[in-house]
Amino acid sequence: MSFSAVDIEEERAAAAADEIRRLPAEVNWEMLDKSRFFVLGAALFSGVSAALYPAVVVKTHLQVAPPPQAAAATAAAILRRDGVRGFYRGFGASLAGTVPARALYMAALEATKSSVGSAALRLGVPEPAASAAASAAGGVSAAVAAQVVWTPVDVVSQRLMVQTPASCRYRGGADAFRKILRADGVRGLYRGFGLSILTYAPSNAVWWSSYAVAQRLLWRAVGADRGDDSYAALVAVQGASAAAAGGAAALVTMPLDTVKTRIQVMEAADAARPTLAGTVRGLLKEGGWAACYRGLGPRWGSMSLSAATMVTTYEFLKRLSAKEGSLGR
């Protein structure tokens, strides 16, 4: 290799090191006060879930209703029939599961990101690639861990979401849990579990790696220095990166989510249990491939807004939970 080539490589390495130095300080798993992290996380994410829950209810109604409807018409029908309370059917059951599910998600995400990122750097992988790989691996492990709790919560809360006063089969989350368990066993509570993993594991991998890359690109465009007093820029970049990644993930995974929701909500008729193939055939018969995208508007809006809100809340939570002196520059 010539001296000029060596000089170019050294300049590139110096530029990359300078870019890393200018990025906001990352709060990793080892730097967190775990007790504070989980307690504050439960409180913050419960509030965020409450704000975004009505969009999830509308999306679920659109996915299970046979005739195609507009999101606004569905929301108006829920409001007219049940009032504001209709937008929070099943919220108690959802919230009860959200706290442990979020705890599992955050622990798996941060522990995996930290271990994979460190291992990749030790193997000589460049820092940007190591960060993206660690984020992708963290997303997969977090999705798998959280679905152990989230799938039964989804099954129960979605059944409550779509029932009406005229067809009220369940008196609440506990009653729904007991009746599903009695009718279908544990398998009934985990209906759609495999499809949930198939939906959320790759979605989370793409989401977290895209978020890491988008953040780096946006910081490069903004040109802010980590030493600057630029918290507003930090929140704006993180929110924009998260919203873009969330919207893309919603679009890619929408058909799988629609099928999963149908399988989880449909009651077993006699001995016939809803199957993946039968559910897909039913959807295509109702409205072709467009039927698989029913509820895309609310889900896209919910996931984009949720991603932006969750990530800015999550990054804020990590900074609140950082051990004393761990963020020293």
Short mmCIF file of C-alpha atoms in Angstrom, two decimals:
data_model
loop_
_atom_site.label_atom_id
_atom_site.label_comp_id
_atom_site.label_asym_id
_atom_site.label_seq_id
_atom_site.Cartn_x
_atom_site.Cartn_y
_atom_site.Cartn_z
CA MET A 1 0.00 0.00 0.00
CA SER A 2 1.39 3.43 -0.92
CA PHE A 3 1.94 6.24 1.56
CA SER A 4 -0.90 8.23 -0.05
CA ALA A 5 -3.31 5.31 0.44
CA VAL A 6 -2.22 5.01 4.08
CA ASP A 7 -2.78 8.74 4.57
CA ILE A 8 -6.28 8.48 3.07
CA GLU A 9 -7.15 5.57 5.36
CA GLU A 10 -5.84 7.47 8.39
CA GLU A 11 -7.86 10.54 7.41
CA ARG A 12 -11.01 8.41 7.06
CA ALA A 13 -10.40 6.80 10.45
CA ALA A 14 -9.84 10.21 12.04
CA ALA A 15 -13.02 11.57 10.44
CA ALA A 16 -15.02 8.57 11.66
CA ALA A 17 -13.60 8.97 15.18
CA ASP A 18 -14.45 12.68 15.13
CA GLU A 19 -18.04 11.88 13.99
CA ILE A 20 -18.45 9.38 16.83
CA ARG A 21 -17.11 11.98 19.29
CA ARG A 22 -19.69 14.51 18.07
CA LEU A 23 -22.63 12.13 18.50
CA PRO A 24 -24.65 12.37 21.76
CA ALA A 25 -23.32 10.12 24.52
CA GLU A 26 -24.95 6.67 24.45
CA VAL A 27 -26.30 5.36 27.76
CA ASN A 28 -25.62 1.61 27.76
CA TRP A 29 -26.85 -1.21 30.02
CA GLU A 30 -23.88 -1.06 32.42
CA MET A 31 -24.43 2.67 33.04
CA LEU A 32 -28.06 2.27 34.20
CA ASP A 33 -29.45 2.22 37.73
CA LYS A 34 -31.71 -0.79 37.06
CA SER A 35 -34.24 -0.14 39.87
CA ARG A 36 -34.81 3.44 38.78
CA PHE A 37 -34.91 2.35 35.13
CA PHE A 38 -37.73 -0.18 35.60
CA VAL A 39 -39.83 1.88 38.06
CA LEU A 40 -39.67 5.08 36.00
CA GLY A 41 -40.12 3.07 32.80
CA ALA A 42 -43.35 1.49 34.06
CA ALA A 43 -44.79 4.92 34.91
CA LEU A 44 -43.70 6.69 31.71
CA PHE A 45 -44.74 3.94 29.31
CA SER A 46 -48.12 3.46 31.02
CA GLY A 47 -48.88 7.12 30.27
CA VAL A 48 -47.76 6.78 26.64
CA SER A 49 -49.85 3.60 26.19
CA ALA A 50 -52.95 5.36 27.54
CA ALA A 51 -52.53 8.22 25.06
CA LEU A 52 -52.13 5.91 22.04
CA TYR A 53 -54.65 3.18 22.98
CA PRO A 54 -57.68 4.64 21.09
CA ALA A 55 -55.83 4.31 17.74
CA VAL A 56 -55.16 0.62 18.54
CA VAL A 57 -58.88 0.08 19.24
CA VAL A 58 -59.89 1.66 15.90
CA LYS A 59 -57.24 -0.37 14.05
CA THR A 60 -58.46 -3.62 15.62
CA HIS A 61 -62.10 -2.90 14.70
CA LEU A 62 -61.08 -2.22 11.09
CA GLN A 63 -59.09 -5.46 10.88
CA VAL A 64 -61.88 -7.74 12.11
CA ALA A 65 -64.92 -6.04 10.50
CA PRO A 66 -65.87 -7.84 7.22
CA PRO A 67 -67.16 -4.84 5.20
CA PRO A 68 -64.44 -2.25 4.53
CA GLN A 69 -64.93 0.94 6.54
CA ALA A 70 -63.13 4.26 6.85
CA ALA A 71 -61.17 4.87 10.05
CA ALA A 72 -63.14 8.07 10.77
CA ALA A 73 -66.48 6.25 10.33
CA THR A 74 -65.33 3.44 12.64
CA ALA A 75 -64.19 5.91 15.30
CA ALA A 76 -67.49 7.80 15.04
CA ALA A 77 -69.45 4.53 15.38
CA ILE A 78 -67.51 3.56 18.53
CA LEU A 79 -68.06 7.02 20.02
CA ARG A 80 -71.76 6.99 19.18
CA ARG A 81 -72.33 3.47 20.55
CA ASP A 82 -70.08 3.40 23.62
CA GLY A 83 -68.90 6.96 24.21
CA VAL A 84 -65.28 7.73 25.08
CA ARG A 85 -65.19 4.59 27.22
CA GLY A 86 -65.43 2.52 24.04
CA PHE A 87 -61.94 3.64 23.02
CA TYR A 88 -60.53 2.13 26.22
CA ARG A 89 -62.17 -1.30 26.20
CA GLY A 90 -59.57 -3.82 27.34
CA PHE A 91 -57.16 -1.10 28.48
CA GLY A 92 -56.95 -2.49 32.04
CA ALA A 93 -55.88 -5.91 30.75
CA SER A 94 -53.47 -4.30 28.30
CA LEU A 95 -51.90 -2.09 30.97
CA ALA A 96 -51.52 -5.01 33.40
CA GLY A 97 -49.46 -6.84 30.78
CA THR A 98 -47.63 -3.78 29.44
CA VAL A 99 -45.56 -3.24 32.59
CA PRO A 100 -43.93 -6.72 32.72
CA ALA A 101 -43.73 -6.91 28.92
CA ARG A 102 -41.96 -3.55 28.70
CA ALA A 103 -39.59 -4.59 31.50
CA LEU A 104 -38.68 -7.77 29.59
CA TYR A 105 -38.39 -5.82 26.33
CA MET A 106 -36.09 -3.14 27.75
CA ALA A 107 -33.89 -5.61 29.65
CA ALA A 108 -33.44 -7.89 26.61
CA LEU A 109 -32.86 -4.93 24.27
CA GLU A 110 -30.21 -3.19 26.35
CA ALA A 111 -28.40 -6.35 27.51
CA THR A 112 -28.20 -7.72 23.94
CA LYS A 113 -27.17 -4.38 22.40
CA SER A 114 -24.41 -4.01 24.97
CA SER A 115 -23.01 -7.53 24.61
CA VAL A 116 -23.29 -7.74 20.79
CA GLY A 117 -21.91 -4.23 20.30
CA SER A 118 -18.89 -4.93 22.51
CA ALA A 119 -18.24 -8.28 20.81
CA ALA A 120 -18.47 -6.73 17.34
CA LEU A 121 -16.00 -3.97 18.24
CA ARG A 122 -13.56 -6.52 19.68
CA LEU A 123 -13.75 -8.41 16.36
CA GLY A 124 -12.71 -5.23 14.53
CA VAL A 125 -16.11 -4.34 13.05
CA PRO A 126 -16.33 -0.58 12.31
CA GLU A 127 -18.35 1.32 14.92
CA PRO A 128 -21.32 2.29 12.65
CA ALA A 129 -21.77 -1.31 11.49
CA ALA A 130 -21.31 -2.63 15.03
CA SER A 131 -23.97 -0.22 16.30
CA ALA A 132 -26.46 -1.23 13.58
CA ALA A 133 -25.80 -4.96 14.15
CA ALA A 134 -26.15 -4.60 17.92
CA SER A 135 -29.42 -2.67 17.50
CA ALA A 136 -30.81 -5.33 15.13
CA ALA A 137 -29.86 -8.18 17.48
CA GLY A 138 -31.30 -6.27 20.44
CA GLY A 139 -34.55 -5.73 18.55
CA VAL A 140 -34.95 -9.44 17.80
CA SER A 141 -34.23 -10.60 21.36
CA ALA A 142 -36.50 -7.89 22.82
CA ALA A 143 -39.40 -8.84 20.53
CA VAL A 144 -39.13 -12.55 21.34
CA ALA A 145 -38.86 -11.94 25.11
CA ALA A 146 -41.77 -9.50 25.23
CA GLN A 147 -44.14 -11.67 23.15
CA VAL A 148 -44.16 -14.26 25.96
CA VAL A 149 -46.26 -11.72 27.89
CA TRP A 150 -47.72 -9.61 25.08
CA THR A 151 -49.43 -12.41 23.13
CA PRO A 152 -51.85 -13.42 25.95
CA VAL A 153 -52.41 -9.72 26.69
CA ASP A 154 -53.22 -9.09 23.02
CA VAL A 155 -55.64 -12.02 22.87
CA VAL A 156 -57.54 -10.83 25.98
CA SER A 157 -57.51 -7.09 25.26
CA GLN A 158 -58.49 -7.49 21.58
CA ARG A 159 -61.46 -9.69 22.50
CA LEU A 160 -62.59 -6.93 24.88
CA MET A 161 -61.98 -4.20 22.28
CA VAL A 162 -64.34 -5.62 19.69
CA GLN A 163 -67.23 -6.70 21.91
CA THR A 164 -70.25 -4.41 22.09
CA PRO A 165 -72.93 -3.95 24.79
CA ALA A 166 -75.24 -6.07 22.61
CA SER A 167 -72.72 -8.91 22.41
CA CYS A 168 -70.95 -8.59 25.74
CA ARG A 169 -69.45 -12.00 26.46
CA TYR A 170 -66.70 -10.93 28.87
CA ARG A 171 -67.12 -8.87 32.03
CA GLY A 172 -63.50 -7.77 32.10
CA GLY A 173 -59.92 -8.87 31.59
CA ALA A 174 -59.91 -11.49 34.36
CA ASP A 175 -63.21 -12.97 33.13
CA ALA A 176 -61.93 -13.09 29.53
CA PHE A 177 -58.71 -14.75 30.69
CA ARG A 178 -60.62 -17.45 32.61
CA LYS A 179 -63.09 -18.17 29.79
CA ILE A 180 -60.42 -18.39 27.09
CA LEU A 181 -58.31 -20.66 29.32
CA ARG A 182 -61.32 -22.86 30.08
CA ALA A 183 -62.40 -23.10 26.42
CA ASP A 184 -59.02 -23.46 24.67
CA GLY A 185 -56.41 -23.99 27.38
CA VAL A 186 -53.05 -22.20 27.41
CA ARG A 187 -52.92 -22.65 23.64
CA GLY A 188 -55.90 -20.30 23.34
CA LEU A 189 -54.02 -17.53 25.15
CA TYR A 190 -51.05 -17.99 22.83
CA ARG A 191 -53.10 -18.00 19.63
CA GLY A 192 -51.03 -16.18 17.01
CA PHE A 193 -47.78 -16.43 19.03
CA GLY A 194 -45.74 -17.81 16.12
CA LEU A 195 -47.15 -15.19 13.77
CA SER A 196 -46.40 -12.49 16.35
CA ILE A 197 -42.74 -13.58 16.45
CA LEU A 198 -42.69 -13.70 12.65
CA THR A 199 -44.14 -10.17 12.55
CA TYR A 200 -42.29 -8.43 15.34
CA ALA A 201 -38.83 -10.05 15.42
CA PRO A 202 -37.75 -8.96 11.91
CA SER A 203 -39.74 -5.72 12.29
CA ASN A 204 -37.83 -4.86 15.47
CA ALA A 205 -34.51 -5.81 13.89
CA VAL A 206 -35.17 -3.51 10.93
CA TRP A 207 -36.66 -0.82 13.15
CA TRP A 208 -33.77 -0.55 15.64
CA SER A 209 -31.03 -0.83 13.03
CA SER A 210 -32.82 1.75 10.81
CA TYR A 211 -33.23 4.00 13.82
CA ALA A 212 -29.51 3.81 14.59
CA VAL A 213 -28.56 4.58 10.96
CA ALA A 214 -31.16 7.36 10.60
CA GLN A 215 -29.94 9.00 13.79
CA ARG A 216 -26.35 9.01 12.54
CA LEU A 217 -27.38 10.46 9.16
CA LEU A 218 -29.55 13.15 10.73
CA TRP A 219 -26.85 14.15 13.21
CA ARG A 220 -24.44 14.44 10.30
CA ALA A 221 -26.93 16.71 8.50
CA VAL A 222 -27.65 18.79 11.62
CA GLY A 223 -23.98 19.06 12.50
CA ALA A 224 -24.62 19.47 16.23
CA ASP A 225 -21.82 18.72 18.65
CA ARG A 226 -22.40 16.56 21.71
CA GLY A 227 -20.76 19.29 23.76
CA ASP A 228 -23.36 21.84 22.66
CA ASP A 229 -26.40 22.60 24.80
CA SER A 230 -28.73 21.12 22.20
CA TYR A 231 -31.32 19.00 24.00
CA ALA A 232 -34.04 20.25 21.63
CA ALA A 233 -31.97 19.03 18.66
CA LEU A 234 -31.42 15.68 20.41
CA VAL A 235 -35.17 15.14 20.92
CA ALA A 236 -35.99 16.31 17.37
CA VAL A 237 -33.46 13.98 15.73
CA GLN A 238 -34.46 10.99 17.85
CA GLY A 239 -38.18 11.64 17.26
CA ALA A 240 -37.81 12.07 13.48
CA SER A 241 -35.62 8.96 13.18
CA ALA A 242 -38.08 6.90 15.22
CA ALA A 243 -41.15 8.13 13.34
CA ALA A 244 -39.62 7.26 9.96
CA ALA A 245 -38.57 3.80 11.16
CA GLY A 246 -41.98 3.17 12.78
CA GLY A 247 -43.95 4.18 9.68
CA ALA A 248 -41.85 1.92 7.45
CA ALA A 249 -42.24 -1.01 9.86
CA ALA A 250 -46.04 -0.52 9.93
CA LEU A 251 -46.25 -0.65 6.14
CA VAL A 252 -44.07 -3.77 5.81
CA THR A 253 -45.71 -5.81 8.59
CA MET A 254 -49.37 -4.75 8.06
CA PRO A 255 -50.60 -7.95 6.29
CA LEU A 256 -49.09 -10.18 8.98
CA ASP A 257 -50.56 -8.02 11.73
CA THR A 258 -54.04 -8.19 10.16
CA VAL A 259 -53.90 -11.98 9.91
CA LYS A 260 -52.55 -12.25 13.48
CA THR A 261 -55.31 -10.01 14.85
CA ARG A 262 -58.02 -12.04 13.06
CA ILE A 263 -56.65 -15.31 14.44
CA GLN A 264 -56.47 -13.92 17.98
CA VAL A 265 -59.94 -12.33 17.96
CA MET A 266 -61.99 -14.94 16.06
CA GLU A 267 -63.86 -17.31 18.34
CA ALA A 268 -63.51 -21.02 17.66
CA ALA A 269 -66.70 -22.23 15.96
CA ASP A 270 -67.61 -25.71 17.21
CA ALA A 271 -64.42 -27.77 16.86
CA ALA A 272 -63.01 -25.67 14.03
CA ARG A 273 -60.10 -23.51 15.11
CA PRO A 274 -59.09 -20.53 12.95
CA THR A 275 -55.99 -21.41 10.94
CA LEU A 276 -53.40 -19.26 9.21
CA ALA A 277 -54.33 -20.51 5.73
CA GLY A 278 -58.07 -20.24 6.37
CA THR A 279 -57.73 -16.70 7.74
CA VAL A 280 -55.67 -15.56 4.73
CA ARG A 281 -58.19 -17.13 2.33
CA GLY A 282 -61.06 -15.42 4.14
CA LEU A 283 -59.37 -12.02 3.94
CA LEU A 284 -58.56 -12.39 0.23
CA LYS A 285 -62.15 -13.47 -0.43
CA GLU A 286 -63.51 -10.41 1.37
CA GLY A 287 -61.45 -7.80 -0.43
CA GLY A 288 -58.31 -9.13 -2.10
CA TRP A 289 -54.89 -7.96 -0.91
CA ALA A 290 -56.40 -4.59 0.06
CA ALA A 291 -58.21 -6.39 2.92
CA CYS A 292 -54.81 -7.22 4.44
CA TYR A 293 -54.16 -3.48 4.73
CA ARG A 294 -57.37 -2.55 6.54
CA GLY A 295 -56.52 -0.29 9.43
CA LEU A 296 -53.21 0.81 7.83
CA GLY A 297 -53.96 4.51 8.40
CA PRO A 298 -54.53 4.22 12.17
CA ARG A 299 -51.71 1.68 12.53
CA TRP A 300 -49.26 3.78 10.49
CA GLY A 301 -50.17 6.90 12.47
CA SER A 302 -50.15 5.01 15.76
CA MET A 303 -46.79 3.31 15.10
CA SER A 304 -45.12 6.50 13.84
CA LEU A 305 -46.41 8.56 16.75
CA SER A 306 -45.79 5.69 19.17
CA ALA A 307 -42.24 5.22 17.90
CA ALA A 308 -41.42 8.92 18.17
CA THR A 309 -43.02 9.17 21.61
CA MET A 310 -41.67 5.88 22.93
CA VAL A 311 -38.11 6.50 21.76
CA THR A 312 -37.86 10.05 23.05
CA THR A 313 -39.40 8.83 26.33
CA TYR A 314 -37.05 5.83 26.35
CA GLU A 315 -33.93 7.90 25.72
CA PHE A 316 -35.08 10.40 28.36
CA LEU A 317 -35.69 7.48 30.75
CA LYS A 318 -32.17 6.14 30.18
CA ARG A 319 -30.68 9.54 30.98
CA LEU A 320 -32.84 9.84 34.11
CA SER A 321 -31.72 6.33 35.13
CA ALA A 322 -28.02 6.77 34.44
CA LYS A 323 -25.77 6.20 37.44
CA GLU A 324 -24.23 9.27 39.00
CA GLY A 325 -21.21 10.42 36.97
CA SER A 326 -21.70 7.86 34.17
CA LEU A 327 -22.54 10.57 31.61
CA GLY A 328 -19.47 12.61 32.35
CA ARG A 329 -17.84 13.81 29.16
#
